[in-house]
Amino acid sequence: MKLTAAIAADAPDMASAHAQAFDTPWDETDFEDLLEGIGVFGFLVRAEDPAGVLICRTMAGEAEILTVGVAPWARRQGIGQALMTAAIGVAREAGAQAMFLEVDVANDGALALYERLGFARAGLRRAYYDRGANGRADALVMRLDLTSGPD
Ligand SMILES: CC(C)(COP(=O)(O)OP(=O)(O)OC[C@H]1O[C@@H](n2cnc3c(N)ncnc32)[C@H](O)[C@@H]1OP(=O)(O)O)[C@@H](O)C(=O)NCCC(=O)NCCS
């Protein structure tokens, strides 16, 4: 497993990892466009195949995780935590004072990961996710204080 800072040339592998992790994948162009954005950075984990991806944006002293996902075959090996830890480090270096993300209230695995990293529940966005035939799902907004330094 190798974790690297993402560049535009990684967009195909980022899209591949994302497509494995999510039902509604982002394509190569989405990742290329995102990585061109001001304050946007990403990470990619490769094993034999693309295994994990993260995109984060820093703006006005805040960082937001736009996506983080790990392919099912690569889960519970520390990749999600490594991606998040890398993003937290870069966001801190960039001067962000807090990191935010949204997560489905029923996504127990992701919630466990974020809480383990020190994120706290900061709000609720009702009917935030469109789950098609399953209706809409609420999102929790989670916040990590970046001013108190690494644990
Ligand atoms: C959430 C996700 C990114 C976690 O990635 P991962 O690489 O499996 O996570 P890690 O192996 O780094 O897990 C670190 C810790 O987080 C917690 N955790 C992670 N997944 C968990 C799960 N499914 N159930 C319970 N705890 C979990 C555990 O404490 C775990 O440590 P442990 O394995 O020693 O018990 C991955 O399951 C995923 O991509 N899910 C689908 C996409 C998604 O939901 N993304 C987040 C959207 S907000």
XYZ file of C-alpha atoms in Angstrom, residues 8-113:
106
model
C -3.986 15.620 -12.022
C -2.424 12.530 -13.634
C -3.873 10.460 -10.780
C -7.452 11.338 -11.752
C -8.158 7.969 -13.463
C -6.985 6.011 -10.413
C -8.869 8.335 -8.073
C -12.042 7.765 -10.084
C -11.404 4.014 -9.962
C -11.038 4.000 -6.176
C -14.100 6.219 -5.823
C -16.224 4.002 -8.067
C -15.410 1.017 -5.886
C -16.239 2.873 -2.674
C -19.468 4.658 -3.667
C -22.715 3.873 -5.490
C -22.619 7.254 -7.226
C -19.053 7.575 -8.498
C -17.256 10.727 -9.584
C -15.493 10.449 -12.931
C -11.956 11.351 -13.996
C -12.969 14.821 -15.091
C -14.537 15.493 -11.716
C -11.208 14.744 -10.033
C -9.189 16.744 -12.579
C -11.475 19.739 -12.104
C -11.444 19.432 -8.322
C -7.654 19.253 -8.117
C -7.418 22.498 -10.106
C -9.520 24.285 -7.499
C -7.974 26.820 -5.140
C -7.123 25.264 -1.792
C -7.987 21.753 -2.975
C -5.705 18.799 -2.350
C -6.084 15.048 -2.403
C -4.521 11.738 -1.576
C -4.576 8.385 -3.278
C -3.742 4.972 -1.871
C -2.629 2.321 -4.303
C -2.139 -1.359 -3.628
C -2.100 -3.534 -6.732
C -5.115 -1.466 -7.744
C -6.386 1.949 -6.617
C -7.639 1.348 -3.094
C -8.512 4.657 -1.462
C -9.102 8.301 -2.274
C -9.635 11.583 -0.423
C -10.276 15.142 -1.543
C -10.168 18.112 0.836
C -10.634 21.840 0.353
C -9.282 24.567 2.615
C -10.928 27.953 2.525
C -11.047 30.902 4.896
C -9.425 29.062 7.765
C -11.579 25.964 7.433
C -11.020 22.602 5.794
C -13.766 20.431 4.326
C -13.496 16.779 3.388
C -15.273 16.579 0.020
C -14.928 12.835 -0.289
C -13.120 9.932 1.324
C -13.593 6.336 0.302
C -11.860 2.981 0.400
C -12.562 0.036 -1.911
C -14.454 -2.755 -0.112
C -11.578 -5.235 -0.551
C -9.152 -2.807 1.127
C -11.235 -1.813 4.171
C -10.285 -2.268 7.844
C -6.587 -2.078 7.083
C -6.086 1.512 8.227
C -6.366 3.178 4.806
C -9.290 5.431 5.686
C -7.556 6.558 8.842
C -4.259 7.129 6.967
C -6.039 9.253 4.345
C -7.782 11.325 7.016
C -4.619 11.750 9.077
C -2.724 12.944 5.996
C -5.480 15.457 5.207
C -5.569 16.719 8.788
C -1.811 17.313 8.629
C -1.972 19.286 5.386
C -4.979 21.285 6.569
C -3.148 22.218 9.763
C -0.074 23.266 7.813
C -2.306 25.385 5.570
C -3.536 27.216 8.670
C -7.036 25.757 8.876
C -8.487 25.991 12.368
C -11.215 23.397 11.948
C -12.109 20.548 9.620
C -15.688 19.725 8.638
C -17.382 16.860 6.862
C -20.841 15.460 6.277
C -21.725 11.845 6.880
C -24.922 9.817 6.584
C -26.385 9.345 10.071
C -26.601 5.600 9.350
C -22.969 5.227 8.184
C -21.740 3.555 11.363
C -18.314 2.656 9.961
C -17.467 6.177 8.850
C -18.859 7.625 12.093
C -16.643 5.290 14.097
C -13.609 6.382 12.080
